[in-house]
Amino acid sequence: MDVDKLTTRVLLGAGAVSLLVGVALAVSPGLGAGLPFGNGTIMGIGGLGILLGFLSARSRLRSELTETETPNPERPARTPTPGEDVDRMLYEMTTLRQGIIENREQLEGRLEGLAISIIRDREDCTVKDAREILESGQWTDDEDAIAFFEGDLSAADQSGLSQMVSGKKEEFEPKFRAAVAALTEYADIDLDDLATEDEDEDDEGGLLDNDSTVESNWNVEDSSIPSYETDEPFEDVSLQHTNRWLGVTAFGLVALGVGILAFNPGLMLAGTVGIAYTVYARINAVPGVEHLHVERELSETNPGPGDVIEVTVTVRNDGDSMLPDLRMIDVVPDAFVVTDGTPRLHTALQSGAQATFTYSARVERGQYQWPLLTIARDFSGGLERTSLLTPDVELTCVPSLTVAHDVPVRSQTTQYAGDVSTESGGSGLEFYSVRDYRPGDPMNRVNWKQLARTGELATVDFRQERAATITILFDTRQSAFVSESPGKLHAVDQSVHAASDVFGALYDAGHLVGLAAFDTVPCWFSPGAGSEHRERARLLFAQHPALSPQPPERDNIQGSYIDPMTHVRRRLSSNSQIFLFTPLVDDYAAEVARRLDSGGHLVTVISPDMTASRTIGQQLTRIERTVRVRYLRERGIRVVDWDPDERLDLQLDKAQARWA
């Protein structure tokens, strides 16, 4: 039974009569003796009112306010920090007492694999020897770290599960932390930001000893904006009753029923007032937001990625009725970050009146046309209408591909002229050698001085300069969308920003440059040259879904496994160099670089460092990434370990000096 609908029908029929009777009895109590009702009828009406009141109260307790939850565009879309998965597993094990066996096995296996890799690298031994060194404890003096790797920890500590179930302190986490610390020291890895200034002032102790802090790094409310997408200038999202008057309905019915049974005019009047408010909330008109006119002004309609623009929104009420409660939220795209002001306004608009609000936002690559979310309520607040109004204004953000610095290119070249010096002689600028004259040699390369001195013809060869074929390859899997802290650019954004400058520098140097990405969304743009090729590359940077500022939807990454590098390997030419942009957050990215290098491609890895070391999970991922960087360098693969807080051109200059 729908109590709310039944109550409404009863109220509409009996509310007016009850109001008149209650007022009459309150004014003249003696009128009650002349009513044409028997005691049984009066008691029945009173009992019915009380019953309906309790049913309405029950409905209110079981229901919630159905007001639209407004988005929060002031907060940037959240991207995870490397290591959150480790912190989450530890939190589940120690605090929630969930997934103890599964999480424990994963953490043990992950740390054991890392330890073996570190020992192999340092001792230059086989996997078998490294495992023996690990289990023997020869690599450290920390007893807790040694105990963590002594045989099968899960089998050795049979009492661990029962301890955790019973609520006793589990020894796994202290040993896990000790093992991470020991590996950090053994691998000679510097964790340079163990604590922030706020953490240093914490009287409770270090960050790593605070379980609540570990939780706060991953177990936070998702700050992303709810999806409001529309292709229409005006679209109604919902029209609903807010249920805010259900409690008043219950009070009114109970008061009216008790007042009838007790023949108390005061209670009857109080009940009829509550019922009157409920009826009033039900019969109000729908707010006319379809007559709102929205204008959005942008300080710049074609900004570059990372630029800050000012947005001014003006809303005018062109309807005949007043909007007493109007809430407006500009649904800023997730890729934007609001830097100043607020993209929302709560006001009332008379007919013909207008309201304006202004904010600033940092924009990202792509084409955007976003709606204004309006939430309008009637005078009572019982009826709520949610709509989307989209102004006819579009923002296009495309990188300029400007040349900011030189990019070191290796000697793998094509037959086309360029600026890469080769080890072969011919036409060029830099002297290479002198050889015997051959018929057909150009006259401008004949060594006339030698002919005058010896009478023998000779030809001067210069060092030939050729163009290189270069493919800029992006790691755009969902795991690559990580950032060091909330509000900072994630690794894919950092990579695309840097790659646009790299592309411009390589293009201006005369190389054949292409783009590719390995993800569930194939991305391939063959290396080429020319102004048309450059313009197509600019648009691809801004519009291709694989290079989007937002991570792929979960629906797009589920299903049967497909190697995301398959389509890239099929199209790569044999003489193409690779500039691989990846945060190196997992072994797959390092394996891609190794396989490409072993396939004959000269690989340069440019890796933005998104790791931190505030929690034990973040420390572990920093160690893992450092090991991957060392692994690639030991195999002759160039790696630019890039701190995004520093300029990439300076990092490239340092790397070039080291490689030279």
XYZ file of C-alpha atoms in Angstrom:
660
model
C 0.000 0.000 0.000
C 1.323 3.436 -0.960
C 0.737 5.262 2.304
C 1.805 8.585 0.843
C -0.789 8.504 -1.954
C -3.543 7.280 0.374
C -2.701 9.961 2.904
C -2.759 12.643 0.225
C -6.223 11.626 -0.974
C -7.598 11.529 2.549
C -6.046 14.899 3.338
C -7.444 16.566 0.249
C -10.958 15.384 1.137
C -10.896 15.906 4.873
C -8.391 18.692 5.262
C -10.691 21.573 4.399
C -13.546 20.238 6.546
C -11.236 19.552 9.493
C -9.754 23.006 9.231
C -13.174 24.665 9.377
C -14.348 22.443 12.242
C -11.149 22.967 14.206
C -11.294 26.718 13.842
C -14.990 26.781 14.781
C -14.429 24.673 17.898
C -11.445 26.770 18.904
C -13.526 29.943 18.635
C -16.682 28.506 20.245
C -16.235 25.208 22.113
C -19.999 25.008 22.750
C -20.631 24.257 19.098
C -19.357 20.726 19.626
C -22.610 19.710 21.359
C -24.581 20.426 18.219
C -22.536 18.317 15.800
C -24.590 15.657 13.989
C -22.179 12.832 14.810
C -22.385 10.097 17.351
C -19.611 9.306 19.751
C -18.718 6.164 17.821
C -18.339 8.062 14.570
C -16.195 10.723 16.216
C -13.975 8.106 17.847
C -13.680 6.260 14.534
C -12.550 9.437 12.754
C -10.082 10.143 15.526
C -8.712 6.615 15.466
C -8.394 6.717 11.698
C -6.435 9.970 11.940
C -4.063 8.487 14.524
C -3.589 5.331 12.418
C -2.835 7.330 9.284
C -0.474 9.512 11.300
C 1.554 6.553 12.532
C 1.612 5.039 9.042
C 2.866 8.365 7.670
C 5.506 8.531 10.410
C 6.573 4.987 9.536
C 6.835 5.970 5.886
C 8.954 9.001 6.823
C 11.327 6.915 8.913
C 11.776 4.451 6.053
C 12.272 7.093 3.394
C 14.891 9.758 2.840
C 14.771 13.249 1.494
C 14.795 12.943 -2.282
C 16.487 16.260 -2.910
C 18.951 16.262 -5.788
C 22.520 15.857 -4.614
C 24.455 18.722 -6.130
C 27.834 18.045 -7.769
C 31.029 19.473 -6.363
C 32.878 21.072 -9.305
C 35.210 23.036 -7.011
C 37.084 19.875 -6.143
C 39.311 18.368 -8.856
C 38.567 14.914 -10.204
C 40.476 12.456 -8.066
C 43.145 10.175 -9.511
C 44.801 7.494 -7.400
C 48.312 7.713 -6.001
C 50.653 4.758 -6.642
C 50.556 2.504 -3.598
C 46.916 3.005 -2.637
C 46.196 -0.660 -3.358
C 48.786 -1.715 -0.753
C 47.439 0.710 1.856
C 43.911 -0.504 1.160
C 44.854 -4.154 1.639
C 46.635 -3.406 4.905
C 43.644 -1.400 6.111
C 41.238 -4.202 5.240
C 43.400 -6.735 7.068
C 44.135 -4.777 10.232
C 41.028 -2.610 10.686
C 38.147 -4.188 8.792
C 39.323 -7.777 9.346
C 38.453 -8.588 5.752
C 40.291 -10.411 2.975
C 43.000 -11.499 5.382
C 44.235 -14.561 3.503
C 43.917 -13.130 -0.014
C 45.511 -9.784 0.792
C 48.267 -11.404 2.796
C 49.197 -13.735 -0.056
C 49.261 -10.864 -2.545
C 51.469 -8.676 -0.374
C 53.842 -11.519 0.436
C 54.219 -12.470 -3.224
C 54.694 -8.873 -4.321
C 57.361 -8.126 -1.740
C 59.155 -11.408 -2.339
C 59.373 -10.750 -6.094
C 60.744 -7.268 -5.430
C 63.313 -8.583 -2.963
C 64.572 -11.215 -5.421
C 64.932 -8.579 -8.167
C 66.926 -6.303 -5.855
C 69.226 -9.108 -4.707
C 69.818 -10.310 -8.284
C 70.716 -6.789 -9.348
C 73.089 -6.202 -6.452
C 74.712 -9.637 -6.205
C 74.597 -10.433 -9.953
C 73.255 -13.912 -9.324
C 70.521 -16.259 -10.523
C 66.959 -16.328 -9.242
C 67.689 -19.502 -7.275
C 70.721 -17.978 -5.582
C 68.824 -14.780 -4.845
C 66.028 -16.765 -3.199
C 68.528 -18.618 -1.012
C 70.154 -15.324 0.053
C 66.731 -13.877 0.831
C 65.585 -16.784 2.988
C 68.944 -17.108 4.749
C 68.811 -13.502 5.945
C 72.327 -12.638 4.769
C 71.157 -9.412 3.166
C 70.051 -7.544 6.318
C 70.431 -7.382 10.094
C 66.754 -6.591 10.747
C 65.255 -9.635 12.473
C 61.667 -8.691 11.607
C 62.592 -8.345 7.938
C 64.368 -11.696 8.005
C 61.359 -13.307 9.677
C 59.057 -11.989 6.954
C 60.928 -13.948 4.269
C 61.728 -17.116 6.255
C 59.995 -19.807 4.242
C 56.215 -19.584 3.761
C 55.073 -16.949 6.213
C 51.406 -17.780 5.731
C 52.021 -21.391 6.700
C 54.524 -20.582 9.428
C 52.285 -18.249 11.343
C 49.306 -20.567 11.875
C 47.969 -18.428 14.695
C 47.853 -15.240 12.630
C 44.333 -15.671 11.299
C 42.887 -16.599 14.673
C 44.641 -13.618 16.260
C 43.109 -11.217 13.779
C 39.648 -12.722 14.106
C 39.862 -12.441 17.876
C 40.960 -8.808 17.606
C 44.551 -9.273 18.812
C 47.398 -7.334 17.237
C 48.613 -9.098 14.117
C 52.340 -9.296 13.538
C 52.103 -9.213 9.742
C 52.013 -5.444 9.319
C 55.063 -4.654 11.534
C 57.080 -7.323 9.727
C 55.873 -6.036 6.372
C 56.969 -2.507 7.238
C 60.325 -3.768 8.489
C 60.864 -5.705 5.254
C 60.114 -2.631 3.123
C 62.501 -0.514 5.190
C 65.246 -3.137 4.961
C 64.870 -3.448 1.189
C 65.023 0.328 0.874
C 68.340 0.395 2.702
C 69.723 -2.673 0.892
C 68.857 -1.246 -2.552
C 70.289 2.172 -1.585
C 67.080 4.013 -2.492
C 66.469 7.485 -1.112
C 62.959 8.151 0.165
C 63.368 11.895 0.433
C 59.872 13.014 1.525
C 58.945 10.709 4.375
C 56.967 13.396 6.163
C 55.418 16.745 5.399
C 55.504 19.749 7.700
C 52.081 18.908 9.084
C 53.120 15.342 9.763
C 56.251 16.523 11.612
C 54.030 18.464 14.005
C 51.873 15.455 14.831
C 52.243 14.639 18.520
C 50.854 11.159 18.014
C 53.959 9.972 16.230
C 55.048 9.381 12.653
C 52.713 9.002 9.752
C 53.587 5.380 9.248
C 52.376 4.541 12.748
C 48.967 6.138 12.262
C 46.416 3.709 10.834
C 43.847 6.438 10.286
C 46.279 8.355 8.095
C 46.925 5.302 5.972
C 43.204 4.971 5.426
C 42.800 8.628 4.493
C 45.109 8.277 1.514
C 42.738 6.027 -0.374
C 39.474 5.621 1.552
C 38.067 9.050 0.748
C 34.817 10.085 -0.790
C 34.982 10.283 -4.559
C 35.046 13.968 -5.421
C 34.307 13.507 -9.093
C 31.349 15.354 -10.545
C 28.257 13.253 -11.360
C 27.790 12.765 -15.066
C 25.358 15.258 -16.594
C 25.609 14.834 -20.349
C 23.136 16.201 -22.866
C 23.030 17.212 -26.504
C 19.954 19.388 -26.084
C 19.799 23.117 -25.198
C 17.211 22.245 -22.517
C 16.558 18.891 -20.867
C 14.556 17.949 -17.784
C 16.367 15.501 -15.559
C 13.738 14.895 -12.863
C 10.612 16.224 -11.197
C 10.093 14.888 -7.697
C 8.598 15.509 -4.279
C 11.291 16.059 -1.699
C 9.421 14.281 1.150
C 10.410 17.079 3.494
C 6.752 17.450 4.625
C 6.141 13.797 5.518
C 7.001 14.497 9.158
C 4.552 17.403 9.258
C 1.889 15.140 7.761
C 2.414 12.581 10.526
C 2.262 15.246 13.223
C -0.890 16.786 11.763
C -2.762 13.484 11.513
C -1.833 12.326 15.020
C -2.650 15.721 16.546
C -5.969 15.858 14.725
C -6.879 12.310 15.778
C -5.986 12.878 19.415
C -7.804 16.208 19.358
C -10.973 14.547 18.053
C -10.820 11.733 20.602
C -10.111 14.123 23.469
C -12.375 16.781 21.985
C -9.501 19.260 22.408
C -9.924 22.230 20.050
C -6.263 23.273 20.438
C -4.947 19.918 19.235
C -7.459 19.851 16.417
C -6.343 23.306 15.286
C -2.671 22.306 15.472
C -3.426 19.193 13.434
C -5.346 21.077 10.785
C -2.501 23.605 10.459
C -0.050 20.755 9.803
C -2.449 19.233 7.289
C -2.887 22.601 5.611
C 0.876 22.895 5.141
C 0.968 19.404 3.636
C -1.864 20.155 1.226
C -0.158 23.423 0.311
C 3.069 21.573 -0.461
C 1.177 19.177 -2.723
C -0.783 21.620 -4.828
C 1.997 24.091 -5.701
C 2.826 24.663 -9.372
C 5.875 23.176 -11.123
C 8.751 25.731 -11.293
C 9.043 27.116 -14.841
C 12.756 26.756 -15.534
C 12.162 26.229 -19.262
C 11.958 30.012 -19.561
C 15.452 30.555 -18.179
C 17.958 32.069 -20.603
C 21.618 31.211 -19.964
C 24.663 33.001 -21.361
C 28.235 31.838 -20.740
C 31.166 34.107 -21.586
C 34.738 32.741 -21.801
C 37.779 34.984 -21.527
C 39.325 32.817 -24.270
C 37.670 30.237 -26.527
C 40.903 28.663 -27.864
C 43.265 28.353 -24.893
C 46.215 26.018 -24.662
C 46.411 23.029 -22.289
C 47.058 24.228 -18.743
C 45.876 27.793 -19.378
C 43.539 29.449 -16.875
C 40.411 31.103 -18.283
C 37.667 33.146 -16.670
C 34.065 31.980 -17.059
C 31.074 34.287 -16.527
C 27.567 32.790 -16.398
C 24.455 34.966 -16.604
C 20.961 33.537 -16.028
C 17.815 35.542 -16.825
C 14.224 34.593 -15.957
C 12.142 35.276 -19.086
C 9.040 33.570 -17.647
C 5.976 35.140 -16.045
C 6.375 33.460 -12.650
C 8.893 33.900 -9.891
C 11.441 31.214 -9.042
C 11.674 31.439 -5.227
C 14.423 28.850 -4.767
C 16.862 28.419 -7.663
C 20.193 26.665 -7.373
C 22.590 26.775 -10.333
C 25.772 24.734 -10.726
C 27.971 24.998 -13.795
C 28.919 21.387 -14.529
C 32.590 22.043 -15.213
C 34.211 19.166 -17.185
C 36.135 16.700 -15.047
C 39.345 17.586 -16.883
C 39.149 21.199 -15.635
C 40.284 22.442 -12.234
C 38.541 25.427 -10.651
C 41.277 27.764 -9.440
C 39.318 30.801 -8.269
C 35.701 31.634 -7.435
C 32.900 29.091 -7.381
C 30.826 27.768 -10.310
C 27.528 27.867 -8.407
C 24.865 30.303 -7.217
C 21.804 30.010 -4.954
C 19.255 32.763 -5.441
C 15.629 33.709 -6.199
C 14.678 35.214 -9.552
C 11.718 37.454 -10.169
C 10.212 37.559 -13.641
C 12.621 39.515 -15.864
C 15.442 39.480 -13.275
C 18.924 38.042 -13.881
C 21.854 36.752 -11.817
C 25.561 36.367 -12.614
C 28.469 34.404 -11.167
C 32.131 34.174 -12.224
C 34.924 31.669 -11.666
C 38.317 30.727 -13.122
C 39.373 27.263 -14.286
C 42.489 25.553 -15.623
C 41.553 23.830 -18.873
C 42.806 20.708 -20.596
C 42.999 19.488 -24.191
C 39.785 18.629 -25.999
C 36.529 20.145 -27.211
C 33.968 21.016 -24.542
C 30.400 22.250 -24.336
C 29.038 21.732 -20.847
C 25.579 22.331 -19.293
C 24.340 24.419 -16.399
C 22.515 22.328 -13.810
C 19.469 24.078 -12.330
C 17.532 22.867 -9.285
C 14.315 24.829 -8.797
C 11.871 24.412 -5.914
C 8.477 25.895 -5.155
C 7.752 28.152 -2.184
C 7.206 25.188 0.148
C 10.280 23.283 -0.991
C 8.147 20.175 -1.424
C 8.466 20.008 -5.220
C 11.821 20.003 -6.968
C 12.628 20.216 -10.669
C 16.110 19.431 -11.967
C 17.072 20.500 -15.474
C 20.076 21.011 -17.739
C 20.507 24.183 -19.799
C 23.399 24.202 -22.273
C 24.569 27.555 -23.704
C 25.687 27.616 -27.330
C 29.346 28.183 -26.454
C 32.152 25.746 -27.280
C 35.695 25.703 -25.950
C 38.492 24.134 -28.008
C 41.815 23.395 -26.336
C 44.549 22.173 -28.705
C 48.307 22.117 -28.010
C 50.395 24.473 -30.117
C 53.304 22.022 -30.669
C 55.738 24.855 -30.027
C 59.484 24.193 -29.955
C 60.763 24.728 -26.419
C 64.026 22.763 -26.554
C 66.148 20.315 -28.521
C 65.501 16.609 -28.171
C 68.398 14.118 -28.361
C 67.850 11.653 -31.218
C 69.823 8.456 -31.669
C 71.600 7.322 -34.841
C 68.891 5.001 -36.182
C 67.895 6.952 -39.325
C 66.185 6.849 -42.739
C 67.466 7.633 -46.218
C 66.113 11.169 -45.985
C 68.262 14.181 -45.135
C 68.021 15.445 -41.581
C 70.152 16.581 -38.628
C 71.354 13.246 -37.201
C 75.040 12.725 -37.899
C 75.862 9.268 -39.272
C 79.059 7.247 -39.648
C 78.973 7.371 -43.451
C 80.458 9.904 -45.868
C 78.748 11.916 -48.573
C 77.226 15.342 -48.904
C 76.921 17.324 -45.697
C 78.564 20.042 -43.609
C 81.054 18.344 -41.255
C 84.330 17.006 -42.722
C 84.501 13.202 -42.709
C 87.371 11.923 -44.946
C 89.269 12.186 -48.235
C 89.095 9.340 -50.761
C 90.127 8.626 -54.353
C 88.141 10.345 -57.041
C 85.404 8.303 -58.710
C 83.842 9.195 -62.029
C 80.629 11.075 -61.441
C 81.680 12.716 -58.139
C 80.353 16.288 -57.851
C 82.859 18.943 -58.931
C 82.313 20.948 -55.735
C 83.695 18.061 -53.678
C 86.942 17.612 -55.666
C 90.028 18.406 -53.533
C 91.571 20.992 -55.879
C 94.474 21.737 -53.532
C 95.610 18.112 -53.607
C 95.297 18.088 -57.413
C 97.503 21.174 -57.676
C 100.051 19.758 -55.257
C 100.274 16.137 -56.437
C 98.427 16.025 -59.743
C 96.040 13.340 -58.392
C 92.281 13.722 -58.184
C 90.663 13.178 -54.786
C 87.155 13.666 -53.379
C 86.213 15.147 -49.999
C 83.456 13.356 -48.084
C 81.406 15.050 -45.408
C 79.569 13.356 -42.577
C 76.084 12.590 -43.863
C 73.096 13.794 -41.851
C 69.878 11.852 -42.094
C 66.362 12.163 -40.752
C 65.094 9.712 -38.143
C 61.735 7.955 -38.050
C 60.368 8.448 -34.548
C 57.194 7.158 -32.914
C 56.062 8.872 -29.730
C 54.379 6.099 -27.736
C 52.099 6.710 -24.751
C 51.156 4.408 -21.898
C 47.475 5.374 -21.497
C 46.140 2.341 -19.660
C 43.918 3.010 -16.674
C 46.823 2.192 -14.348
C 48.785 5.121 -15.844
C 46.250 7.686 -14.634
C 48.005 8.301 -11.320
C 49.190 11.472 -9.604
C 51.443 12.244 -6.666
C 48.661 13.987 -4.746
C 45.070 15.195 -5.330
C 44.775 18.264 -7.540
C 48.034 17.652 -9.408
C 48.235 16.610 -13.052
C 48.210 12.862 -13.521
C 50.908 11.022 -15.452
C 49.023 10.909 -18.771
C 48.442 14.671 -18.734
C 52.091 15.271 -17.859
C 53.152 12.943 -20.676
C 50.914 14.491 -23.329
C 51.962 18.032 -22.375
C 55.639 17.102 -22.624
C 55.156 15.056 -25.801
C 53.529 17.964 -27.622
C 56.760 19.943 -27.116
C 58.876 16.938 -28.091
C 56.821 16.449 -31.256
C 57.298 20.105 -32.230
C 61.059 19.949 -31.679
C 61.463 16.738 -33.671
C 59.225 18.017 -36.460
C 61.194 21.255 -36.801
C 64.428 19.248 -36.918
C 63.164 17.512 -40.056
C 62.402 14.079 -38.606
C 59.464 11.879 -39.507
C 57.335 11.820 -36.362
C 54.272 9.737 -35.481
C 52.097 9.030 -32.465
C 50.758 5.865 -30.861
C 49.302 4.680 -27.563
C 48.749 1.277 -26.022
C 45.337 1.060 -24.441
C 41.997 -0.630 -25.023
C 41.317 2.187 -27.531
C 43.779 1.754 -30.457
C 45.753 4.851 -31.382
C 48.134 4.981 -34.338
C 49.323 7.958 -36.401
C 52.052 7.016 -38.875
C 55.310 8.998 -38.876
C 55.371 11.702 -41.495
C 56.272 15.279 -42.314
C 54.666 18.385 -43.755
C 52.336 21.070 -42.466
C 49.228 18.923 -42.959
C 50.806 16.109 -40.923
C 51.626 18.549 -38.131
C 48.080 19.936 -38.026
C 46.568 16.442 -37.908
C 48.891 15.641 -35.010
C 47.680 18.744 -33.120
C 44.071 17.641 -33.446
C 44.911 14.084 -32.452
C 46.587 15.311 -29.251
C 43.353 17.082 -28.343
C 40.620 14.769 -29.632
C 41.732 11.143 -29.725
C 39.969 9.160 -26.961
C 43.149 7.234 -26.112
C 44.825 10.544 -25.164
C 41.853 11.851 -23.225
C 42.485 13.635 -19.909
C 40.055 11.170 -18.319
C 40.825 7.480 -17.696
C 38.928 4.875 -19.735
C 35.563 3.771 -18.394
C 35.535 0.479 -16.530
C 33.094 -0.944 -19.082
C 35.749 -0.441 -21.755
C 38.443 -2.407 -19.948
C 36.453 -5.482 -18.981
C 36.071 -8.610 -21.047
C 38.560 -10.919 -22.748
C 42.213 -9.953 -22.427
C 43.842 -8.300 -25.439
C 47.472 -7.202 -25.374
C 47.216 -3.411 -25.814
C 50.547 -3.337 -27.707
C 49.371 -5.678 -30.493
C 48.176 -2.959 -32.882
C 51.364 -0.927 -32.309
C 53.757 -3.786 -33.062
C 51.943 -4.549 -36.317
C 52.488 -1.018 -37.636
C 55.961 -0.104 -36.394
C 58.560 0.148 -39.160
C 61.834 -1.659 -38.568
C 63.898 1.555 -38.443
C 61.607 3.526 -36.122
C 62.945 4.930 -32.876
C 60.630 5.011 -29.871
C 60.057 7.759 -27.325
C 58.003 5.956 -24.674
C 56.097 8.094 -22.154
C 55.073 6.011 -19.128
C 55.035 6.435 -15.324
C 56.423 2.870 -14.987
C 53.813 1.967 -12.388
C 53.941 -1.739 -13.228
C 56.157 -4.346 -14.844
C 54.182 -4.366 -18.095
C 55.430 -0.908 -19.111
C 59.048 -1.926 -18.478
C 58.470 -5.129 -20.440
C 57.121 -3.114 -23.394
C 60.329 -1.056 -23.458
C 62.500 -4.180 -23.253
C 60.657 -5.985 -26.050
C 60.751 -2.993 -28.359
C 64.477 -2.602 -27.731
C 65.138 -6.294 -28.374
C 63.099 -5.980 -31.582
C 65.632 -3.534 -33.019
C 64.042 -0.245 -32.022
C 66.138 2.292 -30.142
C 63.977 3.167 -27.117
C 64.119 6.300 -24.985
C 61.819 6.139 -21.952
C 60.571 9.457 -20.549
C 58.978 8.590 -17.225
C 57.206 11.186 -15.048
C 57.707 10.177 -11.419
C 54.273 10.078 -9.770
C 55.373 8.187 -6.655
C 55.376 9.542 -3.121
C 56.580 8.140 0.202
C 54.035 9.320 2.759
C 52.649 5.837 3.441
C 54.075 2.334 3.441
C 52.247 1.517 0.194
C 53.655 4.594 -1.527
C 57.145 3.718 -0.317
C 56.810 0.229 -1.751
C 55.725 1.505 -5.168
C 58.593 4.015 -5.230
C 61.063 1.201 -4.593
C 59.456 -0.907 -7.327
C 59.637 1.944 -9.830
C 63.296 2.641 -8.996
C 64.099 -1.023 -9.585
C 62.368 -0.865 -12.996
C 64.396 2.211 -13.976
C 67.638 0.457 -13.031
C 66.526 -2.682 -14.874
C 66.031 -0.754 -18.130
C 69.258 1.211 -17.845
C 71.284 -1.931 -17.251
C 69.985 -3.236 -20.580
C 71.122 -0.183 -22.480
C 67.732 1.507 -22.687
C 67.807 5.249 -22.172
C 65.558 6.399 -19.309
C 64.786 9.997 -18.383
C 63.636 9.791 -14.761
C 61.613 12.990 -14.863
C 60.499 14.922 -11.814
C 57.382 16.782 -13.102
C 58.138 19.693 -10.754
C 61.214 20.413 -12.883
C 61.417 21.453 -16.545
C 61.755 18.563 -18.977
C 64.280 20.392 -21.181
C 66.683 20.630 -18.234
C 66.193 16.933 -17.515
C 66.904 16.129 -21.184
C 70.082 18.234 -21.151
C 71.342 16.373 -18.078
C 70.467 13.036 -19.644
C 72.184 13.966 -22.918
C 75.370 14.852 -21.045
C 75.225 11.519 -19.238
C 74.605 9.550 -22.436
C 77.418 11.350 -24.262
